[in-house]
Short mmCIF file of C-alpha atoms in Angstrom, two decimals:
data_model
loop_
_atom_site.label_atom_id
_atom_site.label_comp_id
_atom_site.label_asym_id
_atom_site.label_seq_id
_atom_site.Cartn_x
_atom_site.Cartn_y
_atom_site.Cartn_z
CA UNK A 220 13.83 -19.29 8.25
CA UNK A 221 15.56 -19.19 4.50
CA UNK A 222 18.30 -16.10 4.34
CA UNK A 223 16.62 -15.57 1.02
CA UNK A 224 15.03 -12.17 0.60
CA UNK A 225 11.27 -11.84 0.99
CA UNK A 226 10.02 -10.69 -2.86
CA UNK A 227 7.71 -8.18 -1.88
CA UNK A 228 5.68 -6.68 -4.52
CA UNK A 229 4.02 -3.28 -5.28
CA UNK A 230 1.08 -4.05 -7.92
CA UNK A 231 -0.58 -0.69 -9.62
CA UNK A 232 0.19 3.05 -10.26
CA UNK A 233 3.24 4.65 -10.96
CA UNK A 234 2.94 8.53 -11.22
CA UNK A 235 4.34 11.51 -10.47
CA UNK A 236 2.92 13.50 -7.30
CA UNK A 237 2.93 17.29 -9.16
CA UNK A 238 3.03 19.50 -5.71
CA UNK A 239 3.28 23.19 -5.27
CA UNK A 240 6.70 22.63 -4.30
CA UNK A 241 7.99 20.28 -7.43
CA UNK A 242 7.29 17.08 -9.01
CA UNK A 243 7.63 13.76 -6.78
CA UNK A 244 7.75 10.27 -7.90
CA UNK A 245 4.55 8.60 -6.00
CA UNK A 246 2.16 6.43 -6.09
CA UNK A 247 1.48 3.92 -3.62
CA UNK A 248 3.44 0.74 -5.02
CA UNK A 249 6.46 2.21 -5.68
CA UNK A 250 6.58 3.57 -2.12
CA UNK A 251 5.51 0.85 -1.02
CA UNK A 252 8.27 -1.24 -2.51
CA UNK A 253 10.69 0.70 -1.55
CA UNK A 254 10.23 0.81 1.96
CA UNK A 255 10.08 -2.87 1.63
CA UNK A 256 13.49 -2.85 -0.10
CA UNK A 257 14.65 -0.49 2.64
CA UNK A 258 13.49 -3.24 5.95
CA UNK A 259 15.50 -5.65 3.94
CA UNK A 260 13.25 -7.19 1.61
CA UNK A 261 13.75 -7.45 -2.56
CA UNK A 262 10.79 -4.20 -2.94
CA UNK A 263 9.61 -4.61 -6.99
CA UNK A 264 7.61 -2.07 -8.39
CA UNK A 265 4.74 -3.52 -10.86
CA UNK A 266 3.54 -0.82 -13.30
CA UNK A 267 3.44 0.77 -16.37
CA UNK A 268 5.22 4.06 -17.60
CA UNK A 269 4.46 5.94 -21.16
CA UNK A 270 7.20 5.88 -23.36
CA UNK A 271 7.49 9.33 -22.72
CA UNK A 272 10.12 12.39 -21.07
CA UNK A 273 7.88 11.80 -17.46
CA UNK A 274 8.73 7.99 -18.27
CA UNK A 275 12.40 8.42 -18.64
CA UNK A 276 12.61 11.03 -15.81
CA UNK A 277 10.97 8.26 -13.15
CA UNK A 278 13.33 5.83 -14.59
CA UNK A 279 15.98 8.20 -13.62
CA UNK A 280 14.62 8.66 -10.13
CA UNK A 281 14.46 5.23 -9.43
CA UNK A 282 17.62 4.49 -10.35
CA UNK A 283 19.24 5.35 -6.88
CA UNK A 284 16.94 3.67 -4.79
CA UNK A 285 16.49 0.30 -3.28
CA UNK A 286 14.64 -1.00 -5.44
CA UNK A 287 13.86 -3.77 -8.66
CA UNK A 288 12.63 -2.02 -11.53
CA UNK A 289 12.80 -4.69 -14.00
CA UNK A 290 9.11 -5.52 -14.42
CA UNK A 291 8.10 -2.08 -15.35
CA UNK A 292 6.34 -2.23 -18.57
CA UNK A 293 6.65 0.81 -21.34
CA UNK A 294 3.65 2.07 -23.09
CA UNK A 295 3.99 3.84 -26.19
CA UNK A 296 0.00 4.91 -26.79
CA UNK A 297 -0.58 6.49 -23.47
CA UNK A 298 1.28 9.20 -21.27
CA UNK A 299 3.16 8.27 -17.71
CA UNK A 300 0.83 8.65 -15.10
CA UNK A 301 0.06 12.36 -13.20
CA UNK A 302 -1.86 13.56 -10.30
CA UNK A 303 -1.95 16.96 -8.98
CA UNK A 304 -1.91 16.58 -5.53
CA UNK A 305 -2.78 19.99 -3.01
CA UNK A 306 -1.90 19.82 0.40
CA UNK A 307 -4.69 20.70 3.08
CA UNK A 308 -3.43 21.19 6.59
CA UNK A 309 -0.60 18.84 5.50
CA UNK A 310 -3.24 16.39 4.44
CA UNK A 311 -3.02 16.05 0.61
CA UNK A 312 -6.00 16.27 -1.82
CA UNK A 313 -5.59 14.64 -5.60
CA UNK A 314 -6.84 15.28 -9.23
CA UNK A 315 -5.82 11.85 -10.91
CA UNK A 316 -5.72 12.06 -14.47
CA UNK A 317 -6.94 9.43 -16.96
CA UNK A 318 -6.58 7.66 -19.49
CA UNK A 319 -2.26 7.07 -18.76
CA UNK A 320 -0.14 3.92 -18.90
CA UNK A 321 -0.93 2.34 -15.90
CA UNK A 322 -4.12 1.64 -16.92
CA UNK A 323 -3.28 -0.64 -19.56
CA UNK A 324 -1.13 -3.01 -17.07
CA UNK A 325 -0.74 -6.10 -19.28
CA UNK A 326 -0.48 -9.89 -17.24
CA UNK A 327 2.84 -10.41 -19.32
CA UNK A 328 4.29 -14.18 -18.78
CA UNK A 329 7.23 -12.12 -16.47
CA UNK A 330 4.46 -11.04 -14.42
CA UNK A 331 2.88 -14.48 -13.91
CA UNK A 332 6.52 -15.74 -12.93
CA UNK A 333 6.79 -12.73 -10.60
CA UNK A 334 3.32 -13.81 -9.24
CA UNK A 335 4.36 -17.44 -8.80
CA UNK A 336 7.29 -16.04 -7.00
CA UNK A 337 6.24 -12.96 -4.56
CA UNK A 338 6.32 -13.48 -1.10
CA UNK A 339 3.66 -10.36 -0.30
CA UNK A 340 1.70 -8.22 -2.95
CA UNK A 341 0.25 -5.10 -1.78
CA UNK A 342 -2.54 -3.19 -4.02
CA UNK A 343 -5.20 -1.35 -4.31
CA UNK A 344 -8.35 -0.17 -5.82
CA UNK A 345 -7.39 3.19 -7.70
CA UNK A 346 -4.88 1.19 -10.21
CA UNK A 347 -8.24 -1.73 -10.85
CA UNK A 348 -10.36 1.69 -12.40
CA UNK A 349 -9.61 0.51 -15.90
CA UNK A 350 -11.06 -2.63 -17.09
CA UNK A 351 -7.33 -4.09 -18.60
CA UNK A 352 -5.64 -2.88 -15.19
CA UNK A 353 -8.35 -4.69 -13.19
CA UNK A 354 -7.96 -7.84 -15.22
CA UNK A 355 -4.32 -7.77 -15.02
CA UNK A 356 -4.14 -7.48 -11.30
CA UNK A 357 -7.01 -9.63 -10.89
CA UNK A 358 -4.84 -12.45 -12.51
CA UNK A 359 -1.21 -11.67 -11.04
CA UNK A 360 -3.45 -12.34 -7.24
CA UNK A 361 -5.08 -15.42 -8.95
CA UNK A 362 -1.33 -16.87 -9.97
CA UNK A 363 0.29 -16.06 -6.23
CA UNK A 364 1.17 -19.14 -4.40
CA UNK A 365 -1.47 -19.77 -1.47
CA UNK A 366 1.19 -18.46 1.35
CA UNK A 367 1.82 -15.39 -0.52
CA UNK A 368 0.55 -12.84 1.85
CA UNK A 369 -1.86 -10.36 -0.22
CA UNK A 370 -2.57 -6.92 0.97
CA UNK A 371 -5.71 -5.18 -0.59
CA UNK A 372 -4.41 -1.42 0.62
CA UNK A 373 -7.93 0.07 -0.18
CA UNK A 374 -6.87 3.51 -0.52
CA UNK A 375 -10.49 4.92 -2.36
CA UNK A 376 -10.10 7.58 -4.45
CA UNK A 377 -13.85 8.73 -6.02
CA UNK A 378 -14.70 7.72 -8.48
CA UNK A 379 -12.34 5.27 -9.21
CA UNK A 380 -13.84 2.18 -7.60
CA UNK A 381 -16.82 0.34 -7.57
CA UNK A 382 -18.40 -2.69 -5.77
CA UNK A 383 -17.43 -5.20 -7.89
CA UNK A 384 -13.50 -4.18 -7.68
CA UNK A 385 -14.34 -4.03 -3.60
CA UNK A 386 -15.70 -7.52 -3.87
CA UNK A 387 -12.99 -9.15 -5.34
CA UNK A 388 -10.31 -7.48 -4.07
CA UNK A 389 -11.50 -8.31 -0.60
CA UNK A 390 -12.05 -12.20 -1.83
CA UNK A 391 -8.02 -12.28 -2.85
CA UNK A 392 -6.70 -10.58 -0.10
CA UNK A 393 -4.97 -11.96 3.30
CA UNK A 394 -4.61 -8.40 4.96
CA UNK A 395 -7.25 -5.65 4.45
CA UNK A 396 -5.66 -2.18 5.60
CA UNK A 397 -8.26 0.90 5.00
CA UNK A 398 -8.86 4.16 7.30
CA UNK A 399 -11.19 4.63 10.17
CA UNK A 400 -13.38 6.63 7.27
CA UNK A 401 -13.09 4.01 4.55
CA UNK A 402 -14.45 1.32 6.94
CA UNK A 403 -18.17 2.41 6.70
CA UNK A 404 -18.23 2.33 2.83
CA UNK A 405 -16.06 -0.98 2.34
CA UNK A 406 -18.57 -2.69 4.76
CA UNK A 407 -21.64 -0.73 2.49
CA UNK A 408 -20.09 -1.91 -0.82
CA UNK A 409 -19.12 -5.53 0.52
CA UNK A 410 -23.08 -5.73 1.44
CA UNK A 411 -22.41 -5.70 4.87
CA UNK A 412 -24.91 -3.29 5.43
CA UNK A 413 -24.56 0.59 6.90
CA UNK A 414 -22.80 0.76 10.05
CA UNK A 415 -22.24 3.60 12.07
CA UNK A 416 -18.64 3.18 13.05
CA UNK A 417 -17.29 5.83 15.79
CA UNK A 418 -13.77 5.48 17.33
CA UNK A 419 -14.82 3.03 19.53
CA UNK A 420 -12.73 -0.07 19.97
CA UNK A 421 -15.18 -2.36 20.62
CA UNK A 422 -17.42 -1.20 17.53
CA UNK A 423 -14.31 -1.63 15.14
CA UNK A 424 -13.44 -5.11 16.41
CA UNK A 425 -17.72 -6.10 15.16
CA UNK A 426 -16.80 -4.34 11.92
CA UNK A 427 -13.51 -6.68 11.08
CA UNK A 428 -15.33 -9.13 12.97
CA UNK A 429 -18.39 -8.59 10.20
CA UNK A 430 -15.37 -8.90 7.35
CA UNK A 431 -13.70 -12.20 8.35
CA UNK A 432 -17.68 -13.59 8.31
CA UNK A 433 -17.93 -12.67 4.59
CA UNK A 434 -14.18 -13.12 3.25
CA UNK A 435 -10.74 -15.02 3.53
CA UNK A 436 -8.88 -12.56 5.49
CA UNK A 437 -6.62 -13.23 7.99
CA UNK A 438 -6.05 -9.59 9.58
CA UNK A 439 -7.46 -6.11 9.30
CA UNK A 440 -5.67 -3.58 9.85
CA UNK A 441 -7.63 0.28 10.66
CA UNK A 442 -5.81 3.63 10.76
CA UNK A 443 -6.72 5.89 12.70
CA UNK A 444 -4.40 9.04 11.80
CA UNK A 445 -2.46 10.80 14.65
CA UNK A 446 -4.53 8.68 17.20
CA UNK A 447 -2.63 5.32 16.15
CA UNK A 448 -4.16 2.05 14.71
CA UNK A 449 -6.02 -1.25 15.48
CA UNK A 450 -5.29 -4.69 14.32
CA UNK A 451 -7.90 -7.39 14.42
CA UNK A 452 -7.02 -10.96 13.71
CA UNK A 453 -9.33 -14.10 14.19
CA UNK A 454 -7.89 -14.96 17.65
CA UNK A 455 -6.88 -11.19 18.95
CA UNK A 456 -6.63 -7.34 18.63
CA UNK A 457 -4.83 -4.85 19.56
CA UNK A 458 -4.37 -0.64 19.71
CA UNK A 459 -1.34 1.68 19.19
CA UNK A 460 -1.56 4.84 19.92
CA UNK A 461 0.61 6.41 17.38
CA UNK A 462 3.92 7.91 17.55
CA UNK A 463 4.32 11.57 17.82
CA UNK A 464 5.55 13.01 14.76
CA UNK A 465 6.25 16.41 13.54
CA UNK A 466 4.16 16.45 10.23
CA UNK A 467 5.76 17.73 7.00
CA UNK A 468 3.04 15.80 4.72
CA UNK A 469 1.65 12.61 4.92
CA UNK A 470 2.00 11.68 0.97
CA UNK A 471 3.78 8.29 1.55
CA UNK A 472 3.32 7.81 5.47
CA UNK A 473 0.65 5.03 4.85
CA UNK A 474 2.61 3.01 2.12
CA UNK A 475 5.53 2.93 5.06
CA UNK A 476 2.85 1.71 7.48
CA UNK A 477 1.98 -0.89 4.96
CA UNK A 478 5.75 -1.70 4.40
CA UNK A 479 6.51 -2.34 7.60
CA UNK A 480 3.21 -4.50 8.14
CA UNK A 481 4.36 -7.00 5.12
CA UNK A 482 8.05 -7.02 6.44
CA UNK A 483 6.97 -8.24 9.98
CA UNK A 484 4.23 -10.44 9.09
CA UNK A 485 6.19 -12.29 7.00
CA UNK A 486 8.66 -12.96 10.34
CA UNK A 487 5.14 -14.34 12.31
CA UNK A 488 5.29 -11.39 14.69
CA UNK A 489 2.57 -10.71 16.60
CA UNK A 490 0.27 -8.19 16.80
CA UNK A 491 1.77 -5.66 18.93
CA UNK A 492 4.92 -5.79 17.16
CA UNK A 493 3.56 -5.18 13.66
CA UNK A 494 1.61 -2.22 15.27
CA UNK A 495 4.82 -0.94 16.67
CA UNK A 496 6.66 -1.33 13.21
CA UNK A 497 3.54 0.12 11.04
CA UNK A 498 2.78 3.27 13.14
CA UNK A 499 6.82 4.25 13.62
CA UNK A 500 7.51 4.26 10.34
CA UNK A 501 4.70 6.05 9.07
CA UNK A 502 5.65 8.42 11.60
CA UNK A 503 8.62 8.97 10.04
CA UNK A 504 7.45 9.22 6.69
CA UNK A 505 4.95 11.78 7.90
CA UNK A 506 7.60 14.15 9.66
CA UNK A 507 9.26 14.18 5.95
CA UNK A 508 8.89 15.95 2.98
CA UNK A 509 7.70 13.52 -0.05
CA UNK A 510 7.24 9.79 0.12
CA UNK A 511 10.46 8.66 -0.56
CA UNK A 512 12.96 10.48 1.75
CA UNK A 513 16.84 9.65 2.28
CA UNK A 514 17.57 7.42 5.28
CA UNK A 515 20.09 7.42 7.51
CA UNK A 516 21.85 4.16 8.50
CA UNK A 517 21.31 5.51 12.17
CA UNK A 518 17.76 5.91 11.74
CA UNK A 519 17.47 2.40 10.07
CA UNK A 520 18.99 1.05 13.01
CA UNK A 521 17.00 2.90 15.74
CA UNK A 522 13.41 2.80 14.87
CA UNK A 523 14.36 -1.02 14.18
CA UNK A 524 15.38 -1.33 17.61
CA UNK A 525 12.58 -0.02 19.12
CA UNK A 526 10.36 -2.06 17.30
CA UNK A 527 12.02 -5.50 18.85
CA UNK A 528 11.88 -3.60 22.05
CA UNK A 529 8.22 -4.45 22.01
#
């Protein structure tokens, strides 16, 4: 294997979170990425920010943390993104404001190099609502090399998606990851038909079974909350039951679990081990405050441990 970093990208929104308690830098690539950065990968967040004081201040915030900012773009027609995000039993519930600058992502010729270049992409389906963003990203998958391991992170936030985004973001993708109460729509939207998914394991295997049928993907990957996750590939499956956390919030928790996924998929681990690595450090995330906590070396080094325990 090359010593070179893995270029792992974050493709979408950049926002800030605006809770009861403050205003957090969010949005699911930028945590993403810099959980990547934080496993030992190059994490790059791929967005736009206005040209704005909200702009500046994320630039600020970023600044300390692991990771590339350099293919941010600046927008000087629409505001830096905002949602105002509630929290529900810890479990947080969004107003997403429109029109701001991520919608206008523009497919710049840096992007298309950074495309050419990027080992694993995550994204989703909020930052395709616009019709520029959705062409942009769209393109950047289109101009990956054929290895580059692409994770559609479905993430649905009504009403910002629609079957034609689900279609082709499920065409590009390697890894599908989506909650136990996504899966029934995706497989609606991707005309798959209704199906009455419970948490059975055997019914969840048909339903990434049902996927794999229709599209390219290699491995899908179903959260199930507190209760742990399943992975299906083409060959195998297999269940985790989640790792006990104390939970602060979950804003964050499921970007980690998709960090952690990229990181050790892009080593060839198997199954079990990218369950292990996905559900601890969402864990983690989850018995923190915001998405983007400080950690300790000595944290680093133990959840990393148990996960090549497995």
């Amino acid at each position: 294997m090359s010593d070179r970093r893995k270029i792992v990208t974050g493709l979408g929104e950049l926002l800030w979170d605006l809770l009861p308690s403050g205003d957090r830098l969010g949005g699911a690539p930028a945590n993403f990425a810099v959980m990547a950065s934080r496993l030992g990968d190059r994490g790059i967040v791929a967005s736009r920010l206005g040209d704005d004081k909200r702009g500046r201040q994320a630039l600020v915030a970023l600044h300390p943390l692991p990771i590339d900012t350099s293919f941010l773009q600046s927008d000087t027609a629409f505001p830096t993104g905002t949602v105002s995000v509630s929290l529900l039993h810890g479990e947080p519930e969004y107003t997403i404001h429109e029109p701001v600058a991520w919608d206008q992502l523009a497919f710049t010729p840096e992007w298309q190099s950074l495309a050419q270049q990027t080992d694993a992409v995550c994204f989703g389906s909020l930052a395709q609502r616009s019709a520029v963003a959705r062409a942009t990203i769209q393109s950047f998958l289109a101009s990956t090399r054929p290895e580059c391991v692409r994770i559609f992170d479905v993430n649905l936030r009504p009403p910002f998606f629609s079957t034609g985004v689900i279609h082709a973001s499920l065409a590009a993708a390697t890894i599908l990851k989506l909650n136990e109460s996504e899966l029934p729509r995706i497989l609606f939207l991707a005309g798959l038909g209704s199906f009455p998914v419970a948490d059975d394991e055997a019914d969840l295997c048909k339903a990434a079974r049902l996927l794999f049928d229709r599209f390219p993907l290699r491995l899908v990957c179903i959260t199930l909350g507190a209760r742990g996750s399943l992975l299906v590939s083409h060959e195998s499956h297999h269940r985790h039951p989640g790792v006990p956390a104390d939970l602060k919030d979950a804003i964050g928790a499921g970007d980690a679990f998709t960090a952690a996924l990229a990181h050790y998929y892009l080593e060839a681990a198997p199954l079990p081990v990218l369950n292990e690595a996905g559900n601890r450090w969402g864990a983690w995330i989850a018995s923190h405050s915001g998405a983007m906590p400080a950690l300790p070396s000595e944290v680093l080094a133990g959840i990393t441990q148990a996960i090549r325990a497995v």
